[in-house]
C-alpha positions in Angstrom: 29.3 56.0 15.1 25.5 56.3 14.1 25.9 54.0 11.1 27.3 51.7 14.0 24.8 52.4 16.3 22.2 51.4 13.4 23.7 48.2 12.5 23.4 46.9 16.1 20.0 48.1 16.3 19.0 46.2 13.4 21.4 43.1 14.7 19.7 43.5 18.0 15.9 43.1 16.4 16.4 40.3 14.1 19.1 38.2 16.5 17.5 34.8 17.8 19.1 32.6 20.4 21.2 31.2 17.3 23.2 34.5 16.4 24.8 35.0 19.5 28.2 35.1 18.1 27.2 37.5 15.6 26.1 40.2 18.4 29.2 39.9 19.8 30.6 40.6 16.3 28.9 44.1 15.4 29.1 45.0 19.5 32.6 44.8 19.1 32.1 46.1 15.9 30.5 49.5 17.5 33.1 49.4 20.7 35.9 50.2 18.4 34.1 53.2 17.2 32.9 54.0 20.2 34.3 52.5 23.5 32.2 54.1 25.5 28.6 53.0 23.8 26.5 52.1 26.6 23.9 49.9 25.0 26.4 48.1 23.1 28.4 47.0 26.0 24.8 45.9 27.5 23.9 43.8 24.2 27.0 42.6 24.4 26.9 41.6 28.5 23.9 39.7 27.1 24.9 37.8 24.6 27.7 36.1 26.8 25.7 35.3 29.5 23.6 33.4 26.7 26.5 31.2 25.6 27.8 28.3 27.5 31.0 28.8 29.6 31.4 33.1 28.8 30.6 34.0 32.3 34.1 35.3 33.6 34.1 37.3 29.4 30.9 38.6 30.7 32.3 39.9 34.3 35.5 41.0 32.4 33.2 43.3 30.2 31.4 44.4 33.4 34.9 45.5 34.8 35.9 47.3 31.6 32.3 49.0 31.6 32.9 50.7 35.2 30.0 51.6 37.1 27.5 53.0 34.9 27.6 49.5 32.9 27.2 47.7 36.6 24.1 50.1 37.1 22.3 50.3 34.0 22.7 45.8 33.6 22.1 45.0 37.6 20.8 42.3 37.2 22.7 41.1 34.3 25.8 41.7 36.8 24.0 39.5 39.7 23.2 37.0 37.1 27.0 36.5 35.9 28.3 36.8 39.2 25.7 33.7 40.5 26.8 31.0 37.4 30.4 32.4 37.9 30.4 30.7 41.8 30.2 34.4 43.8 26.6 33.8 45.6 27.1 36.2 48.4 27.6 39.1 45.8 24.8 37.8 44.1 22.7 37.7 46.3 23.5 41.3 47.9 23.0 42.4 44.5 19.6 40.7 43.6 18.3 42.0 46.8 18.4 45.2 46.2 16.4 45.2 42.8 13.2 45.6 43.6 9.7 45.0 42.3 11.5 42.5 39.6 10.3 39.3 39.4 13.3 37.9 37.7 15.3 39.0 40.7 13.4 36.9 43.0 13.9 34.0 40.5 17.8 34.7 41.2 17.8 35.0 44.5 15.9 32.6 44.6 18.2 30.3 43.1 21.6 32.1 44.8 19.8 31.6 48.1 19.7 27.2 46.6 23.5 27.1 46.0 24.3 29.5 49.2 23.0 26.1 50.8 20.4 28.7 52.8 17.3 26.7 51.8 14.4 27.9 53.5 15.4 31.3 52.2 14.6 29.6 48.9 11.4 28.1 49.5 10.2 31.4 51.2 10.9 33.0 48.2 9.2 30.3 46.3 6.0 30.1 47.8 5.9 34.0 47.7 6.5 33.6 43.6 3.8 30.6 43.8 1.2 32.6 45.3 0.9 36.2 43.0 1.2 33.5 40.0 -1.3 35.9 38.0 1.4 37.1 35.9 2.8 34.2 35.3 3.6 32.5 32.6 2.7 28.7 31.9 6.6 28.1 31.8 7.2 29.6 34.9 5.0 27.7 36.6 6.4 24.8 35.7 9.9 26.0 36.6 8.4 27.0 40.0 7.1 23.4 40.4 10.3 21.8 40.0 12.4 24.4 41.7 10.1 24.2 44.7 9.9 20.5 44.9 13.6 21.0 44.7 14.0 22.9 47.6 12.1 21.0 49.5 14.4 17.9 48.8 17.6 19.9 49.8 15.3 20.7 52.7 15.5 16.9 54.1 18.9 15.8 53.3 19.6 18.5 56.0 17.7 17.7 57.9 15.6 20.6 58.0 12.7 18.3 56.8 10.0 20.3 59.5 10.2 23.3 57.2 8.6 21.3 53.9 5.0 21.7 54.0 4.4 18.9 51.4 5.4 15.1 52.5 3.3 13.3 50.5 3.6 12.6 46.4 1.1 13.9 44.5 -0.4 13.5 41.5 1.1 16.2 39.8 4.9 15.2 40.7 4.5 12.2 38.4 3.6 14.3 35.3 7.4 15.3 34.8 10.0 13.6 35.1 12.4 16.4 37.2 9.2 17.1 39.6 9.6 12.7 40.0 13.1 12.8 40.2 12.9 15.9 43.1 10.0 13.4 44.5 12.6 10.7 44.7 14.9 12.4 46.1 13.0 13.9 48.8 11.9 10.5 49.9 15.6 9.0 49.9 16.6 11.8 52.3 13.5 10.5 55.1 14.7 7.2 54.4 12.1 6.1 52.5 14.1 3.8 50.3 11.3 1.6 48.0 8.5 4.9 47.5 12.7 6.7 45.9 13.3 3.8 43.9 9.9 3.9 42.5 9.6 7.2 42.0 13.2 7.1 40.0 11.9 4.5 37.6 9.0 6.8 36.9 11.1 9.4 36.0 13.5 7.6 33.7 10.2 6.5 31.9 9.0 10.1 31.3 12.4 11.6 30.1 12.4 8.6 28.0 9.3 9.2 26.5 9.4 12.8 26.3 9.0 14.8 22.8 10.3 17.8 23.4 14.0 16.6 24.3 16.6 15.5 21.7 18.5 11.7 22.1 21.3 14.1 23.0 19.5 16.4 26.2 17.6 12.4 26.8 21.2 11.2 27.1 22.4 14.0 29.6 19.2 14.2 32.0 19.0 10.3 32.1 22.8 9.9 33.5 22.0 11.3 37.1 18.7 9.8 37.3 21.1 6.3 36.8 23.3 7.7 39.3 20.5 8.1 42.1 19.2 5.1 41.4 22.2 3.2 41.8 22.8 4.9 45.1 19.3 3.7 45.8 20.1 0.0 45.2 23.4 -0.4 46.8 21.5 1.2 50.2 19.1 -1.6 49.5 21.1 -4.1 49.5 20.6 -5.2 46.0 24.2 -5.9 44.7 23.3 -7.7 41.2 21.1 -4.9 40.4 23.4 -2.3 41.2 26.3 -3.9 39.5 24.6 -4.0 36.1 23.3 -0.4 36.6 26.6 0.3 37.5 28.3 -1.5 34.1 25.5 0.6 31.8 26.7 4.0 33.1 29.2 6.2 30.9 30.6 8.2 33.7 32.9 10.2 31.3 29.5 11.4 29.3 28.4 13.4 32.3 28.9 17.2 31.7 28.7 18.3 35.1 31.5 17.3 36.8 30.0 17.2 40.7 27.9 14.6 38.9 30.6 12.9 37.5 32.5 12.4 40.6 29.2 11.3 42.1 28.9 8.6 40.1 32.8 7.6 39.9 32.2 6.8 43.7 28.6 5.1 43.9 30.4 2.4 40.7 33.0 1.8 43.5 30.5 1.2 46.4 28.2 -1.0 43.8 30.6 -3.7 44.4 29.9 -6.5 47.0 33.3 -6.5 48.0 36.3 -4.2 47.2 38.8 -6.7 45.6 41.1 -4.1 45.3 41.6 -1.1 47.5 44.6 0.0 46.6 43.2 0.6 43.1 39.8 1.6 44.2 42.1 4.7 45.8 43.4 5.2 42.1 40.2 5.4 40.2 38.5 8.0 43.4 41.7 10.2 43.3 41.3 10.4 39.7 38.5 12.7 39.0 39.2 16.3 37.8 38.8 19.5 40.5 35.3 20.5 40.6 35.1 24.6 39.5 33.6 26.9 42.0 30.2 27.2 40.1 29.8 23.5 40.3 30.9 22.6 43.9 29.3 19.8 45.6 26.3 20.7 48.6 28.0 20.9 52.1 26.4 17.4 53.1 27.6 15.7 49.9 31.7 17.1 50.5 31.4 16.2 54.1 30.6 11.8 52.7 33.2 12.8 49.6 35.9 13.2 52.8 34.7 10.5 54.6 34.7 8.2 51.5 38.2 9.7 50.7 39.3 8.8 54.5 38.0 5.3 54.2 40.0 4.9 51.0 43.3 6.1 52.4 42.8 3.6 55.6 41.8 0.9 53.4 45.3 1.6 51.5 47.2 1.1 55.1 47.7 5.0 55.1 47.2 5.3 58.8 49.7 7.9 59.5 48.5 10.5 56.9 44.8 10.0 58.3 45.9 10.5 61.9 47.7 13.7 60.5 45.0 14.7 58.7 41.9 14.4 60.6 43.9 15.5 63.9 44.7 18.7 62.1 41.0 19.0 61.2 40.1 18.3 65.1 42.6 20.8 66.2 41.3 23.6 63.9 37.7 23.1 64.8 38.1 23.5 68.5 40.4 26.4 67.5 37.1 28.8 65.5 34.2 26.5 66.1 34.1 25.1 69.3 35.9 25.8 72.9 38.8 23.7 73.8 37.4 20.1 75.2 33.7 20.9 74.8 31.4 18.5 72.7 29.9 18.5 69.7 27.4 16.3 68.1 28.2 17.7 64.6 28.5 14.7 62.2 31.6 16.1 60.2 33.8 16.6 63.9 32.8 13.2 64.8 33.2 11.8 61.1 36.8 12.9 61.9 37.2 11.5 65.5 35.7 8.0 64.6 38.7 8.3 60.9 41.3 9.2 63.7 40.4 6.6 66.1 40.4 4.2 63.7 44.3 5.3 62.4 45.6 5.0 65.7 44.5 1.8 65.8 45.3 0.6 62.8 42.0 -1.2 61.9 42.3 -3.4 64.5 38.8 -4.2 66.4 37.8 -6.2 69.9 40.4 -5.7 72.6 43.5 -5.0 70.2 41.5 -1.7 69.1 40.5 -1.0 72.4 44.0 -1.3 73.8 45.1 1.8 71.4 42.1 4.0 71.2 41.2 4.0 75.4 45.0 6.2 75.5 43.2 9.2 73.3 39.8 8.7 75.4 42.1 9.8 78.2 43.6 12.8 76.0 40.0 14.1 75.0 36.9 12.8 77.3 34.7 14.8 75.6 35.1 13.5 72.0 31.4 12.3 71.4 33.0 11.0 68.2 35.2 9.0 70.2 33.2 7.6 72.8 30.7 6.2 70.4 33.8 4.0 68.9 35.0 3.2 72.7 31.1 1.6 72.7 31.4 -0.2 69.7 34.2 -1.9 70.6 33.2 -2.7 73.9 29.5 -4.1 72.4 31.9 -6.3 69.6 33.6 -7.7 72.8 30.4 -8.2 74.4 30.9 -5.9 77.6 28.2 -3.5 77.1 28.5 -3.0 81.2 31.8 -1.2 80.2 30.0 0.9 77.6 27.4 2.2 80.5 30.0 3.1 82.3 32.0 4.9 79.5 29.0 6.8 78.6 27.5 7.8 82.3 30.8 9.1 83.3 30.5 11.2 79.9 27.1 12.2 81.4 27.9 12.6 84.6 30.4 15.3 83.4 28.0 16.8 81.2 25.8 17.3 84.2 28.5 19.4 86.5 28.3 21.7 83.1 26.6 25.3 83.0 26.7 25.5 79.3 23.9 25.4 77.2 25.8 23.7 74.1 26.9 20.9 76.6 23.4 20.7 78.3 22.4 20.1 74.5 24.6 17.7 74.2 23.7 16.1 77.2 20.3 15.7 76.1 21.0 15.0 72.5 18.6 12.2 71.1 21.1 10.0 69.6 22.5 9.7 72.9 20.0 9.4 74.7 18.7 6.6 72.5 22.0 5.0 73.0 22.2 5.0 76.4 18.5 3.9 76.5 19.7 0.9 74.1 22.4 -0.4 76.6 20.1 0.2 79.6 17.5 -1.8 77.6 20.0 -4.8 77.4 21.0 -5.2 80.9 16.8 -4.8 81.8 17.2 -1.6 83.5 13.5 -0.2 82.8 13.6 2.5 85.7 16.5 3.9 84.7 15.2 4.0 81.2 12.0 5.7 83.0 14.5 7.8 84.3 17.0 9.0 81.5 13.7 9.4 79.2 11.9 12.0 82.0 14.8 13.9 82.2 15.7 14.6 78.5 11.7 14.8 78.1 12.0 17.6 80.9 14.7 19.3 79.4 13.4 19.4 75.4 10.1 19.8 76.6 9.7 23.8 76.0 12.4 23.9 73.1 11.6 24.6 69.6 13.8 22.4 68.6 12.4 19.4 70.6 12.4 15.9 69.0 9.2 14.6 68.4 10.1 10.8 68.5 12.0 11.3 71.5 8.8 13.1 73.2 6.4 10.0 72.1 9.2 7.6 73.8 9.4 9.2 77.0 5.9 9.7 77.3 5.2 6.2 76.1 7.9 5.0 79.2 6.0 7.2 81.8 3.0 5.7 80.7 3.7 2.3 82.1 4.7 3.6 85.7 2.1 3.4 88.2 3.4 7.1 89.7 0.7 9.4 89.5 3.5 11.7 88.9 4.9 10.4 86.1 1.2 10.0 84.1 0.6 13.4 84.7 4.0 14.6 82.6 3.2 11.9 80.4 0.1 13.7 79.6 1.5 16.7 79.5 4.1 15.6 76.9 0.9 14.1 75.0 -1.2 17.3 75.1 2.3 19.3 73.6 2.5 16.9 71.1 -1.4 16.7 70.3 -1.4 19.8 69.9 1.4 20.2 67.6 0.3 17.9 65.5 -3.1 16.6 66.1 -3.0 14.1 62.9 -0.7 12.1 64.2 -2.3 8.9 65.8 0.6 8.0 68.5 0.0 11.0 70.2 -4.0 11.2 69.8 -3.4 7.7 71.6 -0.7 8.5 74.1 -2.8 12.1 74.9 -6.1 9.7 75.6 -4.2 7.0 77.5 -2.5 9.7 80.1 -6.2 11.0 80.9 -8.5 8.1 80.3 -8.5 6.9 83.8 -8.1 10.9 85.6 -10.4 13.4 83.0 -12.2 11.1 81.0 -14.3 14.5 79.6 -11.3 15.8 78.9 -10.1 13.6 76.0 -13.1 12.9 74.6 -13.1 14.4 71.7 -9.7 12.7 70.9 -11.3 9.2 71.7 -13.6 9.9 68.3 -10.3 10.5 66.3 -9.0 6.8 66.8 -9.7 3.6 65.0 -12.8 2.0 66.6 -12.0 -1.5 68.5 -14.2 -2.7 66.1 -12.4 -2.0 62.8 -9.2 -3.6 64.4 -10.4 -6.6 65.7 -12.4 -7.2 61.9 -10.0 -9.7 60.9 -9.3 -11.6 64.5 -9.9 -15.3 64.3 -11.4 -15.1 68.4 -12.5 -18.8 68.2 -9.2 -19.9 66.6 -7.3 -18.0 69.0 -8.9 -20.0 72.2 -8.9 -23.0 70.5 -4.9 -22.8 69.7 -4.5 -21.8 73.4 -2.0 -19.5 75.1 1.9 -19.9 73.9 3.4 -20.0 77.6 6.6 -17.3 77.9 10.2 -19.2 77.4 11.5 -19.8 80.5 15.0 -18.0 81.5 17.1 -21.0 80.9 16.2 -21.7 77.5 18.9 -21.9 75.1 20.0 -18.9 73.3 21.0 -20.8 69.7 18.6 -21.4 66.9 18.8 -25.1 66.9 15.4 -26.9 67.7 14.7 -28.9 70.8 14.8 -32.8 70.7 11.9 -35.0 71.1 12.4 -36.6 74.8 12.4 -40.4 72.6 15.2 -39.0 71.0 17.8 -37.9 73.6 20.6 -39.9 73.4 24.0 -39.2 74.2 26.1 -37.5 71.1 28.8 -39.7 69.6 32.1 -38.1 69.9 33.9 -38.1 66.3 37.3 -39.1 66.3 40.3 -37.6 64.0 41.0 -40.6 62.0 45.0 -39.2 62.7 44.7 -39.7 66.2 42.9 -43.0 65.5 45.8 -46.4 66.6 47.6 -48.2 64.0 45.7 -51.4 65.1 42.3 -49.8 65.5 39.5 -52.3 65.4 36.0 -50.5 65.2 34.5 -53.8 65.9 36.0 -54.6 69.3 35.0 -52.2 72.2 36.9 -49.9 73.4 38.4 -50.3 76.4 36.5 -47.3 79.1 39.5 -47.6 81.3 42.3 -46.9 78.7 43.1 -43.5 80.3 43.3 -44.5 83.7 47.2 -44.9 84.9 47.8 -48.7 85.3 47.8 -49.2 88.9 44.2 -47.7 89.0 42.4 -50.3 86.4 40.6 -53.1 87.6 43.0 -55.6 85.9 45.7 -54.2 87.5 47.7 -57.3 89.4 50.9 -56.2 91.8 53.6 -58.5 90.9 55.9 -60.3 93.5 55.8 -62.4 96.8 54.9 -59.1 98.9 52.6 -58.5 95.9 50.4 -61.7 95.8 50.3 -61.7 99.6 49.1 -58.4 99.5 46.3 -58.6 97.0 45.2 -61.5 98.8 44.2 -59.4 101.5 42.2 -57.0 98.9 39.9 -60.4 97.5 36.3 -59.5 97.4 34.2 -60.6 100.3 37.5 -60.6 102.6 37.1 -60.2 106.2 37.5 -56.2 107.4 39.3 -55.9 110.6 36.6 -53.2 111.6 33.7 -55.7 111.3 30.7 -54.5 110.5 31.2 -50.6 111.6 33.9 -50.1 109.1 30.9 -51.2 106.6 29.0 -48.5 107.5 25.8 -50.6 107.0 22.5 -49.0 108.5 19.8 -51.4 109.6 17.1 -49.0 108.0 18.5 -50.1 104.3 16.3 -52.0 102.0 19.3 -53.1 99.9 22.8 -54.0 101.5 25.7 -52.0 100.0 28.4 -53.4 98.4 31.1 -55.1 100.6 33.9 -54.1 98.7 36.0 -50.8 97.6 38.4 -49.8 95.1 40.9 -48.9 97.1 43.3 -46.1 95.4 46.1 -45.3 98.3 47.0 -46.4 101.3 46.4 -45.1 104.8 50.6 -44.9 105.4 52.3 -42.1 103.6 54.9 -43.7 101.2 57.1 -42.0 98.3 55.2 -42.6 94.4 57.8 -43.3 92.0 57.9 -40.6 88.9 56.4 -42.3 85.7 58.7 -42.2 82.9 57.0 -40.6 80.1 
């Protein structure tokens, strides 16, 4: 047992991170002498946690080592429970070990797969700020895990808690801090500054020394990935497609990745030639292990891509199955029956469901099937949204007021604070602003705008751009009323953030005219008139004059106006199929060719009875009323004419059928 003991002492001093296997060799080694030997179970634990894909041999070792192996290697135990997919564990474990810096760097990182990311960036910062004792490579790990963070941080939306917005300097030295840039800056939306920032970082892991062409190779493939996402969002098809032909999908080692970038090679595409195949190819991929599962956000557009798929293959009644199910089981441990949600995965769901019920089918054949389940469940905000759609594509958007005040107007009656929240949420509210905007409603967008204003207005989770619009509305009535909320909205906002130059302006506009003194300060913190009118042309201006409003009754189509020289009356083409055998375009065509024959001014009745009466019908013939049945005034300049067409006479008499 000592000669054991020795060898795996000496094993233990000389081992680099190239002998793992033979440290496993001589602890097993020492285990069969002694199964009990606590610091070769512990080298042992080690040396599997340092090889790839030995995380469940490591927790098996734990299990055979009892408790005293789980207390003397805590964090070794957190450590393997974390890469083996059991984060709550973990992160109870890694808790409780205190005064260890490593443990914050793994709870840290549980806290980043547990999806609770301001947990991580707390602990972060905390690690970032007593950096005296650390190391040059943890500072760089705490640089990229950070930036990291604060990327997960904005695709959910949780973008208030990052601290940093802007790129700096020192995010372009690496290529994962330009990469976490990127990505951070696809989440706001800000599509050009990502695609940038992902060519940078290809360049610098391109370029780097201390990565082989193999590690290059790995670390490249999901930068590819991004930046094809990035492309196809931009609308840049050709680009995409050749990205999209360059990257080996099946030379990704992480399969989340992989699947990533089985489906953005799909959506790369202009159009989907093939659907039923395109279902293939996504239904393909391998399960993802637990350790490796996808972010909430990224499984909730995997289901909805997965959905789209299966209604694109004409499976209509396995998506009504299947999202109805989901819907039932949400209200069921979620929410209460029949109340709203503004959760993007429940309405995901009602929009997939709508659309199996009807089949694909959009205008008034969609309608037609999806108004039945508006009935069944008036409070699907999911649903309602589609019932608006379709009523905009059919271009009744009075129908989608009235869908979505009645939603309102229930919402109202409500004492609930989740539906009062969902009354006042700001994509609604937008919406309904949207449709009021079309039919030029502006006081009752005044209106809707005060009252969500009034109800976010001492919330902590108040929308800022939602604020700035209602304030912005109430600055244009002439209520005294209303500018004094309006400058109570801008002082809320000032204050909050007094950088931002919208509400430095809004805050001075509410008060200019009422407490000059009181905004004067903020007056100093805008542009002067005088920077922004630099570049104004005030002489060309006058001299190109005033462009007078389009009147009501202009045309709404995009062709140009003729020149009044040129109006003349359109030529009407002719099918040449409908054209006469006999057709002459040289001879003109007769303008009385549609009139039945009795009306046309050649018409001559046939007969005795028939001359003597068209006799009596010559021009200039004598009236038997005289000059009264003329109807001639003295006052006219010009005499009328004498004669009349005359179409039917003043007896009734039976009209013979014409043969057809």
């Amino acid at each position: 047992m000592a000669a054991g003991a020795s060898l795996l002492s000496t094993l233990l001093k000389r081992s680099t991170i190239e002998d793992h296997e033979e440290v496993i060799k001589a602890c097993n080694a020492t285990l069969k002498q002694s199964k009990g030997n606590l610091e070769a179970q512990h080298a042992k634990v080690v040396a599997l946690l340092k090889l790839d894909d030995r995380y469940d041999d490591a927790l098996r070792m734990f299990e055979e080592g009892g408790e005293k192996l789980r207390t003397a290697a805590r964090f070794e135990y957190a450590y393997a429970l974390y890469k083996s997919g059991d984060l709550d564990q973990a992160l109870a474990l890694a808790k409780h070990i205190d005064s260890d810096r490593g443990a914050r760097h793994l709870e840290a990182q549980a806290s980043y797969r547990a999806e609770d990311f301001a947990h991580a960036a707390s602990l972060y910062k905390d690690l970032s700020d007593s950096r005296q004792s650390a190391s040059q490579d943890e500072e760089s790990d705490l640089r990229i895990n950070g930036s990291a963070t604060d990327a997960q941080l904005e695709w959910k939306r949780q973008g208030d808690l990052v601290q940093k917005k802007k790129v700096g300097r020192e995010d372009l030295e690496a290529f994962e801090t330009a990469y976490n840039a990127a990505c951070a800056c696809i989440a706001r939306g800000e599509l050009g500054q990502g695609e940038v920032l992902l060519k940078r970082a290809k360049d610098l892991c391109a370029s780097s020394d201390e990565l082989s062409d193999g590690e290059k190779t790995a670390e490249l493939l999901p930068i590819s990935v991004q930046q094809l996402y990035v492309l196809s969002l931009l609308g840049k098809l050709e680009q995409a497609e050749a990205l999209a032909a360059e990257i080996a999908v099946e030379e990704i080692p992480d399969l989340s990745t992989r699947q990533i970038a089985r489906i953005n090679k799909l959506t790369a595409h202009a159009k989907l030639d093939n659907p039923y195949l395109a279902h293939r190819i996504f239904n393909s991929a391998p399960p993802v292990p637990k350790s490796d599962r996808f972010f909430k956000y990224q499984q909730n557009l995997i289901s909805q891509n997965e959905i789209a798929l299966d209604l694109l293959a004409s499976k209509f009644t396995g998506v009504s199955n299947i999202t109805m199910r989901y819907l039932d089981n949400f209200e069921k441990h979620i929410s209460s029956h029949g109340s709203p949600t503004t959760l993007p995965e429940a309405n995901a769901m009602s929009v997939a469901n709508a659309a199996a019920h009807a089949q694909n089918q959009l205008g008034k054949l969609g309608l037609k099937s999806i108004l039945p389940l508006l009935e069944k469940r008036p409070n699907d905000v999911g649903l309602i949204l589609v019932v608006i759609h379709l009523y905009m594509l059919t271009n009744n958007p009075g129908s989608a007021v009235t869908v979505l005040e009645s939603f309102f107007k229930r919402l109202d009656e409500s004492t609930s604070h989740a539906d009062q929240d969902v009354r006042f949420a700001p994509g609604l509210v937008a919406i309904i602003v949207s449709l009021y905007a079309i039919q030029g409603r502006k006081s009752h967008i005044r209106t809707e705008l005060a009252k969500a204003a009034s109800y976010w207005r001492h919330k902590s989770k108040a929308s800022p751009s939602l604020l700035q619009a209602a304030g912005l509305s109430l600055l244009d009535s002439s209520n005294q009323d209303d500018l004094n909320v309006a400058g109570e909205i801008f002082n809320t906002l000032h204050q909050q953030d007094p950088k931002e130059k919208l509400n430095i302006a809004g805050y001075v506009a509410a008060y200019a005219t009422t407490n000059l003194s009181r905004v004067q300060g903020a007056i100093d913190q805008l542009t002067p008139i005088s920077r922004l009118t630099a570049g104004i042309d005030v002489s060309g201006l006058e001299h190109a004059g005033v462009l007078p409003a389009p009147s009501m009754s202009t045309p709404s189509s995009g062709k140009k106006r003729a020149a009044e020289g040129d109006l003349k009356a359109a030529k009407k083409r002719v099918r040449k199929s409908r054209l006469p055998k006999d057709f002459d375009p040289n001879k003109t065509v007769d303008p009385e060719r549609w009139l039945p024959l009795r009306d046309r001014s050649s018409y001559r009745l046939k007969g005795k009875k028939g001359k003597q009466k068209q006799a009596a019908l010559t021009q200039g013939g004598v009236n038997e009323k005289g000059a009264e049945g003329l109807n001639i005034s003295n006052n006219d300049a010009v005499s009328k004419p004498a004669s009349t067409v005359i179409n039917a006479s003043s007896k009734q008499q039976k009209k013979k059928k014409s043969k057809k």
